[in-house]
CSV table of C-alpha atoms and ligand atoms in Angstrom, one decimal:
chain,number,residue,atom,x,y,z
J,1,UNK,CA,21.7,-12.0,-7.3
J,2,UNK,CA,20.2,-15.4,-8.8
J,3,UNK,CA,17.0,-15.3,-10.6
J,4,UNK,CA,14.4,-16.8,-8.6
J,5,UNK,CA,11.4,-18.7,-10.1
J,6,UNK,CA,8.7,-15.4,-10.4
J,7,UNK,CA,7.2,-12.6,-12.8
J,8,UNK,CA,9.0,-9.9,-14.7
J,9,UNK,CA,7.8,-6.9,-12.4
J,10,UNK,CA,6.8,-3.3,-13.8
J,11,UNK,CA,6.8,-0.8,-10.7
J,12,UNK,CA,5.1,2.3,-11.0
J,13,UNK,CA,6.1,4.8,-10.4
J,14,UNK,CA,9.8,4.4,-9.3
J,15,UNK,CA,10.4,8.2,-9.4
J,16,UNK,CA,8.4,8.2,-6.5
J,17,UNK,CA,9.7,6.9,-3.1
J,18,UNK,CA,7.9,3.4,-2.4
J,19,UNK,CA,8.0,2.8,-6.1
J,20,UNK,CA,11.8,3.4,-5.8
J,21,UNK,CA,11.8,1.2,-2.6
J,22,UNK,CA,10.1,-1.0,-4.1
J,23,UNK,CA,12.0,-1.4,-7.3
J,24,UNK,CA,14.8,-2.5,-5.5
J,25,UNK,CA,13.5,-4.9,-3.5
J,26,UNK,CA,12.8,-6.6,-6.9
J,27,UNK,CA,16.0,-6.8,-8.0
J,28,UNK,CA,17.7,-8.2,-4.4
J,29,UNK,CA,14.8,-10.8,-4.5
J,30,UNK,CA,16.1,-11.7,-7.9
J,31,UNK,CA,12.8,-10.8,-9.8
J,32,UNK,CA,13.7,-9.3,-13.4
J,33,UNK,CA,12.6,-5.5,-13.1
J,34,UNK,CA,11.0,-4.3,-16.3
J,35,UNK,CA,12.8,-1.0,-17.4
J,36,UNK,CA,9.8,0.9,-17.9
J,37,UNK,CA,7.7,3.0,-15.6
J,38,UNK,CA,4.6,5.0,-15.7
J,39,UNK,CA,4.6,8.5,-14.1
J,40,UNK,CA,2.9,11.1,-13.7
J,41,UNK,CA,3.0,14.9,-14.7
J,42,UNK,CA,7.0,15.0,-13.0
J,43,UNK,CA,9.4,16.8,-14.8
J,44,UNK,CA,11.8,13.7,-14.3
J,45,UNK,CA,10.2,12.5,-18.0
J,46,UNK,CA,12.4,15.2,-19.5
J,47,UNK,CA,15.3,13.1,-18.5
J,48,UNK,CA,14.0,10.5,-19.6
J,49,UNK,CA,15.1,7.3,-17.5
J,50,UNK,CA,16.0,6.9,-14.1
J,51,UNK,CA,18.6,4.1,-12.5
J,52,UNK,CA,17.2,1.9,-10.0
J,53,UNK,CA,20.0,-0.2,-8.7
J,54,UNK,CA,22.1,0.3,-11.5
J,55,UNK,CA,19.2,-1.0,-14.5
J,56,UNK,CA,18.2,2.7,-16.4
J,57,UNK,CA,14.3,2.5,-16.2
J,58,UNK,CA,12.6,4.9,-19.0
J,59,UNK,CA,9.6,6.9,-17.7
J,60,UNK,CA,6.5,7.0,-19.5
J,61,UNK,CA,4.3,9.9,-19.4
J,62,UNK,CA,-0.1,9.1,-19.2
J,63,UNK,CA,-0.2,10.3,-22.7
J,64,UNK,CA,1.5,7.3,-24.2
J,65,UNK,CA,0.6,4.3,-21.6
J,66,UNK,CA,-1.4,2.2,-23.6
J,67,UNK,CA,1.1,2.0,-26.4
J,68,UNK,CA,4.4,1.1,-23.8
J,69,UNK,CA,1.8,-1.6,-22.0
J,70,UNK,CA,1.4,-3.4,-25.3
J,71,UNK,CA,5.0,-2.8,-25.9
J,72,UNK,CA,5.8,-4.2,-22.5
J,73,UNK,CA,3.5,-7.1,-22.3
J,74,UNK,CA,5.0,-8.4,-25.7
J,75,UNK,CA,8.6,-7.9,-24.7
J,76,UNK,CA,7.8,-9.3,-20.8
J,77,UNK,CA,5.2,-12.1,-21.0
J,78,UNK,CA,3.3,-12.8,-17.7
J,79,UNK,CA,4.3,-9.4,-16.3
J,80,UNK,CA,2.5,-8.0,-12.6
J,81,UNK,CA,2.8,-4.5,-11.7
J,82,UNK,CA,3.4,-3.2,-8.8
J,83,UNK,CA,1.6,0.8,-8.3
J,84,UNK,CA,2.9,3.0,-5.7
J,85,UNK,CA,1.5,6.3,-7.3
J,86,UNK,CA,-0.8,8.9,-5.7
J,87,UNK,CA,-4.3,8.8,-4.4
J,88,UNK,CA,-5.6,11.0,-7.4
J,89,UNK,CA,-4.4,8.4,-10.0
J,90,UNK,CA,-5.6,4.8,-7.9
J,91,UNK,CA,-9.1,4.5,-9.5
J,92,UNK,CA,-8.6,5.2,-12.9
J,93,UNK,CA,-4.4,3.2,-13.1
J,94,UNK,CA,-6.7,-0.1,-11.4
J,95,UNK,CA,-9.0,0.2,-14.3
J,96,UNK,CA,-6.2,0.8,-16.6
J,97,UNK,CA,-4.4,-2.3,-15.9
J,98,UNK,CA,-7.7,-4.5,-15.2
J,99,UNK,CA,-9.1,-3.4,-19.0
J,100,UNK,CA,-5.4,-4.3,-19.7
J,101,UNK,CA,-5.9,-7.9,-18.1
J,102,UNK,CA,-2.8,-6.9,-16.2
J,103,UNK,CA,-2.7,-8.8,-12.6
J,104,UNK,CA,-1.2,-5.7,-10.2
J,105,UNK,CA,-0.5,-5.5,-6.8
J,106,UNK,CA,-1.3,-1.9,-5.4
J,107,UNK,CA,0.0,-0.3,-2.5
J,108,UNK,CA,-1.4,3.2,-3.1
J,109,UNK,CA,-3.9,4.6,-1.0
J,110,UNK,CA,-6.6,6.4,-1.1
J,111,UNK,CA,-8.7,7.6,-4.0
J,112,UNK,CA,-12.8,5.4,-3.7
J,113,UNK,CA,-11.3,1.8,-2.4
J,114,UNK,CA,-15.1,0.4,-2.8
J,115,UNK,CA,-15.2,1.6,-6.3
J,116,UNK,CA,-11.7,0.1,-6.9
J,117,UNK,CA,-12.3,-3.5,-5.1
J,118,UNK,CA,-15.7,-3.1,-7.2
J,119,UNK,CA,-14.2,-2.6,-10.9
J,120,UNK,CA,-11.1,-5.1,-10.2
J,121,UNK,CA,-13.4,-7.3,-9.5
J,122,UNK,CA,-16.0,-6.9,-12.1
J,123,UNK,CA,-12.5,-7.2,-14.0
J,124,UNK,CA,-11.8,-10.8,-13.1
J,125,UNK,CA,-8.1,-9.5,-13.2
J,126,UNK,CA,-6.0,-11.0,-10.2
J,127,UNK,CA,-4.6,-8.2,-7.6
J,128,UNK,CA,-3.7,-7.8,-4.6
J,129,UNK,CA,-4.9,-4.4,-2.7
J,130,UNK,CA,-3.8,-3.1,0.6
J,131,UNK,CA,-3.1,0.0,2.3
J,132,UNK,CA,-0.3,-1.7,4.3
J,133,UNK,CA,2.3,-4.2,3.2
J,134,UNK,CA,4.6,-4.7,6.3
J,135,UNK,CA,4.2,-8.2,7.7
J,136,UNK,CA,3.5,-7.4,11.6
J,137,UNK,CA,1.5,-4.2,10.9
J,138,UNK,CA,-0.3,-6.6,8.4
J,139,UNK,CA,-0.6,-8.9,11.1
J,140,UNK,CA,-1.9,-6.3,13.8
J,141,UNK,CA,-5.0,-4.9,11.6
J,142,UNK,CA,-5.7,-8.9,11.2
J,143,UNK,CA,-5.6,-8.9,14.8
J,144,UNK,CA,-8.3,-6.2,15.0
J,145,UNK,CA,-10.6,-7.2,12.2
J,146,UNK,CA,-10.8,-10.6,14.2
J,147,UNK,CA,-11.6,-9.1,17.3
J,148,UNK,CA,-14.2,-7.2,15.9
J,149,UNK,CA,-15.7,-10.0,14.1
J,150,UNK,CA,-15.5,-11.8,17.4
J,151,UNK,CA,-16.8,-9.2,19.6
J,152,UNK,CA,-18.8,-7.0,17.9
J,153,UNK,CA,-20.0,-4.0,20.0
J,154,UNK,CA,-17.2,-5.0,23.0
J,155,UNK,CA,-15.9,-1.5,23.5
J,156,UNK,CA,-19.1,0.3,22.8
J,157,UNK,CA,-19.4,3.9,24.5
J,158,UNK,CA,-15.7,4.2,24.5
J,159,UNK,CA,-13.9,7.1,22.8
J,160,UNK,CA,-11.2,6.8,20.2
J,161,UNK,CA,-7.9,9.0,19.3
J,162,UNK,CA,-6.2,8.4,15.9
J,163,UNK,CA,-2.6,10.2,15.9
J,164,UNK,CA,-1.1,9.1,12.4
J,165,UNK,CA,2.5,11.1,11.8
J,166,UNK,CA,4.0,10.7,8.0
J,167,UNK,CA,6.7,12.1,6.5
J,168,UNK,CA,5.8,16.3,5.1
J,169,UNK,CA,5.0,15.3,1.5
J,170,UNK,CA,2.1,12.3,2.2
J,171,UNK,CA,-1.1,14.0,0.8
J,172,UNK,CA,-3.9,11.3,2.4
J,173,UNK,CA,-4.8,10.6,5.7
J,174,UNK,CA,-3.1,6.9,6.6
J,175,UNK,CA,-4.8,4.3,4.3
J,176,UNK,CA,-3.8,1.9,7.4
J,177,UNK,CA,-5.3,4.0,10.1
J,178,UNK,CA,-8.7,4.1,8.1
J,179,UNK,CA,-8.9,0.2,8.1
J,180,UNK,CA,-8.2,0.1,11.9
J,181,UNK,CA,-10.7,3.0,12.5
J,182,UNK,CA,-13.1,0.4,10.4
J,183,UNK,CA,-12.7,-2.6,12.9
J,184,UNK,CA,-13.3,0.0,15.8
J,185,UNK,CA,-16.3,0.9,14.9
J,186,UNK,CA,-17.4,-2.3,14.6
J,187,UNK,CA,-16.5,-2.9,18.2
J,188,UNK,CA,-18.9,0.1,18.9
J,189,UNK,CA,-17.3,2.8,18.8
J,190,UNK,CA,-18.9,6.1,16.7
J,191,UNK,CA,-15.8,7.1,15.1
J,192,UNK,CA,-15.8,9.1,11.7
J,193,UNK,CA,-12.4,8.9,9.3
J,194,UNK,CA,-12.4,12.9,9.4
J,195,UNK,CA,-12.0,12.6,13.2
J,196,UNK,CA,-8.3,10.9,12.0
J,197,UNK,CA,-5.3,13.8,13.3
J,198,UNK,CA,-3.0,13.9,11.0
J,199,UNK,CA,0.4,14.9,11.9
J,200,UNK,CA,2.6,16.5,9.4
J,201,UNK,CA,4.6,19.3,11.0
J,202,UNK,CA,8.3,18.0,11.6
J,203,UNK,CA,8.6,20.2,14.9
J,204,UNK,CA,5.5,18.1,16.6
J,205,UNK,CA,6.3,14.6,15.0
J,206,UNK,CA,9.8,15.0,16.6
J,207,UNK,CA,8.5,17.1,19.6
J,208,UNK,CA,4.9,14.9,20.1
J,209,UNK,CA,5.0,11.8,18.8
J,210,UNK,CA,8.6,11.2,19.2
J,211,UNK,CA,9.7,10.5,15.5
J,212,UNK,CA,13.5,10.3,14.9
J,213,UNK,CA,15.1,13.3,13.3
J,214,UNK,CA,16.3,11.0,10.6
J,215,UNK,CA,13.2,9.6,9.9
J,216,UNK,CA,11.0,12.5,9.0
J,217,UNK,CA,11.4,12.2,5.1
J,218,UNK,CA,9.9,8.2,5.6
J,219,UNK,CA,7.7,7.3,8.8
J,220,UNK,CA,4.8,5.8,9.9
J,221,UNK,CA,4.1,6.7,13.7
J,222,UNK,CA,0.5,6.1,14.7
J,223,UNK,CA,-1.3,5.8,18.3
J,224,UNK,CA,-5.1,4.8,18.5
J,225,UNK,CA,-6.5,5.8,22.6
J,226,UNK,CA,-9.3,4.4,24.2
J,227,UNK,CA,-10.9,5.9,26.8
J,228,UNK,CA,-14.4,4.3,29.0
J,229,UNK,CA,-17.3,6.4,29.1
J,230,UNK,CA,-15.8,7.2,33.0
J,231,UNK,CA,-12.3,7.5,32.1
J,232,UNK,CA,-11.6,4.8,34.6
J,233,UNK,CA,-10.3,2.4,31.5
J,234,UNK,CA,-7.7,3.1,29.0
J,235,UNK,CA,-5.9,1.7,26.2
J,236,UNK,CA,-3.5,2.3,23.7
J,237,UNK,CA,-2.6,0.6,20.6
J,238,UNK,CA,1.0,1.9,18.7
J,239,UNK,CA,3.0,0.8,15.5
J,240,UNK,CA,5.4,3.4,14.2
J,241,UNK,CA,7.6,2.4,11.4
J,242,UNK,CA,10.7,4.3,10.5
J,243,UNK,CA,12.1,3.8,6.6
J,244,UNK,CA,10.3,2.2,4.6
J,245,UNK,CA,11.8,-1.5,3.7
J,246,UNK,CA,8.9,-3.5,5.2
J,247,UNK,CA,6.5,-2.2,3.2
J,248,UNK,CA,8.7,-3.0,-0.2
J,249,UNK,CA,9.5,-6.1,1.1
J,250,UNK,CA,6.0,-7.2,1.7
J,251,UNK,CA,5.3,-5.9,-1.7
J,252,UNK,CA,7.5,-8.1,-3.6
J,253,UNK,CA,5.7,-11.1,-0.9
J,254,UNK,CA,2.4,-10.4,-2.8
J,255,UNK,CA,4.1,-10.3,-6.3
J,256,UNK,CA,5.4,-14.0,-5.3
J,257,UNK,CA,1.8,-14.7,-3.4
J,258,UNK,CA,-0.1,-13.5,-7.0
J,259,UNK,CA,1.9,-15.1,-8.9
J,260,UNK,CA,1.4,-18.6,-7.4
J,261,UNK,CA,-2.4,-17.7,-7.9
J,262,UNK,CA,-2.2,-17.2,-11.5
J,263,UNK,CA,-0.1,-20.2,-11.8
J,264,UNK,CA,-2.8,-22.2,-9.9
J,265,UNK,CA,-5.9,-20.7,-12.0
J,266,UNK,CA,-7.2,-19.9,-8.2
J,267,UNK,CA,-10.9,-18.9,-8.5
J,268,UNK,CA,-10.5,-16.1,-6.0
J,269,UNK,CA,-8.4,-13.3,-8.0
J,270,UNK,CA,-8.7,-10.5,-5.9
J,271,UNK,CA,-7.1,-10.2,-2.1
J,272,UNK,CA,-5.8,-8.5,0.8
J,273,UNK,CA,-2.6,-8.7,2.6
J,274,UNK,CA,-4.4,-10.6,5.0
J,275,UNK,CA,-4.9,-13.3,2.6
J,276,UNK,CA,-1.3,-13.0,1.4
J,277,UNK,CA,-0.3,-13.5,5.4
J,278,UNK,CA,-2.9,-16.1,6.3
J,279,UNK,CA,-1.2,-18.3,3.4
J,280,UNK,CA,1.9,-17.8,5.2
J,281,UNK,CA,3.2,-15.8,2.0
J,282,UNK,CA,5.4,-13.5,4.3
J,283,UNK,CA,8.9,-14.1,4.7
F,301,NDP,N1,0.5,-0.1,1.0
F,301,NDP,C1,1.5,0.3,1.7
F,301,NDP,O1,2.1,-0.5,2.5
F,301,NDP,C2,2.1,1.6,1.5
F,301,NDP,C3,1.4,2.5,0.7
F,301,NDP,N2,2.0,3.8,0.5
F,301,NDP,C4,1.2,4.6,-0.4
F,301,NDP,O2,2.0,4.7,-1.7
F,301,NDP,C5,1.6,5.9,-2.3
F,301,NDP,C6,2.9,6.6,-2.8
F,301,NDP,O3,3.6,7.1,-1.7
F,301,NDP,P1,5.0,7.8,-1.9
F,301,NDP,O4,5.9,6.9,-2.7
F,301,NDP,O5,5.5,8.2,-0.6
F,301,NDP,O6,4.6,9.1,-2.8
F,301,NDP,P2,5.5,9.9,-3.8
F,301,NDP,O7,4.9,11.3,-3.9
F,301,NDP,O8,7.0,9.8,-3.4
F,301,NDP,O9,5.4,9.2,-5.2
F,301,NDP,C7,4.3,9.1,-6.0
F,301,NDP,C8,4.7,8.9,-7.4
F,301,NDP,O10,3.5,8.7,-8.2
F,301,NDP,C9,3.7,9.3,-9.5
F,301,NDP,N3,2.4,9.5,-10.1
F,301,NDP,C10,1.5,10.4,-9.9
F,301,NDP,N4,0.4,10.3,-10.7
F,301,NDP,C11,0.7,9.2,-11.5
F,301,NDP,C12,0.0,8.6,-12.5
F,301,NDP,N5,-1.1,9.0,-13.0
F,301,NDP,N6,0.6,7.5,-13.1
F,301,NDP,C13,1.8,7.1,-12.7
F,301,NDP,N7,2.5,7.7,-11.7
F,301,NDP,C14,2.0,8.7,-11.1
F,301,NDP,C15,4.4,10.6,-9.1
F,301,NDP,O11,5.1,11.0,-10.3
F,301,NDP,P3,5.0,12.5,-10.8
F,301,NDP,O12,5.9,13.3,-9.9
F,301,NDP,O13,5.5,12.3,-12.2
F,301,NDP,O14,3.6,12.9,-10.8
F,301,NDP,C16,5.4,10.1,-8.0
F,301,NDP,O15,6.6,9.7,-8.5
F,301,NDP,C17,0.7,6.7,-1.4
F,301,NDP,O16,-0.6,6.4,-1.7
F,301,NDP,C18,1.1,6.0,0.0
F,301,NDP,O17,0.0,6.1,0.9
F,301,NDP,C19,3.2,4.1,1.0
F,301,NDP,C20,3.9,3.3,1.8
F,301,NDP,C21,3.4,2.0,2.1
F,302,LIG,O1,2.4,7.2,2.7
F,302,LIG,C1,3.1,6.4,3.5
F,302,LIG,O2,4.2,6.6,3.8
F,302,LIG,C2,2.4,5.3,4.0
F,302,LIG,N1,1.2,5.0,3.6
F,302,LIG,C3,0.3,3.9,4.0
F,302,LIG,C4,-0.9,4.4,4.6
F,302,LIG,O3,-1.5,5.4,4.1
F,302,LIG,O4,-1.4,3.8,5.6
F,302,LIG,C5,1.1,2.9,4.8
F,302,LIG,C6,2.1,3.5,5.7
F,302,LIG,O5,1.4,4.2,6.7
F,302,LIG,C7,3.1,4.4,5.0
């Protein structure tokens, strides 16, 4: 694959399995893959390095970060990282990286976002930070964020279902499915995050909400209802996502998308795949 015209890109954590995705969707885009990654407590340091398509990557434990970031930056000028690690380490890796003055992208989910969106930017570091990265699910929660700032209140008195379905391991309820919740209650509905189902069981994601047998180690199945206070009015709003290629894809879209920014000296530093989309940053 020819090198394109973009950053060296650190992914962490590739042992996991959007970092891993992710990682190689670096490498077919032609983006030089730095052959380091953070992890976490995983018994996979012991082996030291993993391949990611066919370049050995060396895993580096919490304890000695700092050192392999200054190691890294020196040996991979203008570096962004990419984090796909686990709602536990968000906070604290976004304020790693921002003391760091490294520009990120971050995928994970979870952890306090308005404590994370607050520190980056305090930070002045550029990111991008989003709990989705595929393109048309990208584009459907833009959909809904503008027809709530369009029509506040318009389904007021309606009631909501949130059905989210993820592969066994996923340990958050749906970053995504949280955002959408967030437009509908601005159209009026009372509708708490805990009120979210989450759907874990293999028998009922293949029984309930349909999910391919060969999907259930990487899905994304989720159905929002609306019902009118009479029940004489429904609607129903679905995206499910088998694999998980769009969401690397899109990730390597906001590495390109950043990196443009930082080129450009933009004064806005920190965005959402929404911004990415609206610049028409997609492929
Ligand atoms: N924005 C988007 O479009 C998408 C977001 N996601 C989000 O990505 C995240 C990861 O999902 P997934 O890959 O399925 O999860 P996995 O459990 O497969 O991988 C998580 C990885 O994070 C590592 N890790 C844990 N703590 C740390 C740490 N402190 N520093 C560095 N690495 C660490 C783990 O390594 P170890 O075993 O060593 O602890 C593990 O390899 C989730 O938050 C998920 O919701 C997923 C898909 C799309
Ligand atoms: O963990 C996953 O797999 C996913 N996480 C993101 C989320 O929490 O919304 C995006 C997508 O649903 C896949």
């Amino acid at each position: 694959m020819a090198k394109i015209d973009g950053p060296p890109v650190m992914v962490n954590a590739c042992t996991g399995k959007m970092g891993n995705a992710v990682a190689e969707a670096a490498v077919r885009a032609g983006l030089q893959l730095v052959p380091f990654s953070f992890t976490g407590e995983s018994e996979a340091v012991a082996i030291g390095n993993i391949g990611v398509s066919g370049i050995p990557v060396e895993l580096v434990p919490p304890e000695v970060r700092q050192q392999a970031l200054e190691d890294v930056r020196r040996d991979y000028p203008g570096l962004i990282i990419i984090d796909y690690t686990l709602p536990q380490a968000v906070n604290d890796n976004a304020s790693f990286y921002s003391r760091n003055g490294i520009p990120f992208v971050m995928g994970t989910t979870g952890g306090d976002r308005d404590q994370l969106r607050a520190d980056v930017e305090a930070s002045g570091v550029y990111a991008v930070i989003a709990p989705q990265m595929g393109k048309q699910v990208v584009a459907f929660q833009a959909t809904m964020q503008m027809m709530a700032d369009q029509f506040p209140g318009a389904f007021a008195g309606y009631k909501l279902e949130v059905e989210e379905s993820h592969q066994r391991s996923k340990v958050d309820t749906s970053g995504t499915a949280k955002a959408i919740v967030a437009s509908f209650r601005q159209l009026g509905i009372h509708f708490a995050d805990n009120e979210i189902q989450k759907v874990r069981d293999p028998m009922a994601q293949v029984d309930h909400m349909h999910v391919p047998e060969n999907a259930l180690q990487g899905h994304a199945f989720h159905t929002y209802s609306l019902r009118s206070p009479d029940g004489s009015v429904g609607f129903q709003f679905q995206h499910n996502v088998c694999g998980r290629e769009i969401y690397a894809e899109g990730s390597v879209d906001a590495v390109l998308f950043l990196y443009q920014q930082i080129q450009q000296q933009t004064q806005q530093r920190l965005f959402s795949m929404i911004d990415v989309l609206r610049a028409g940053a997609m492929r």
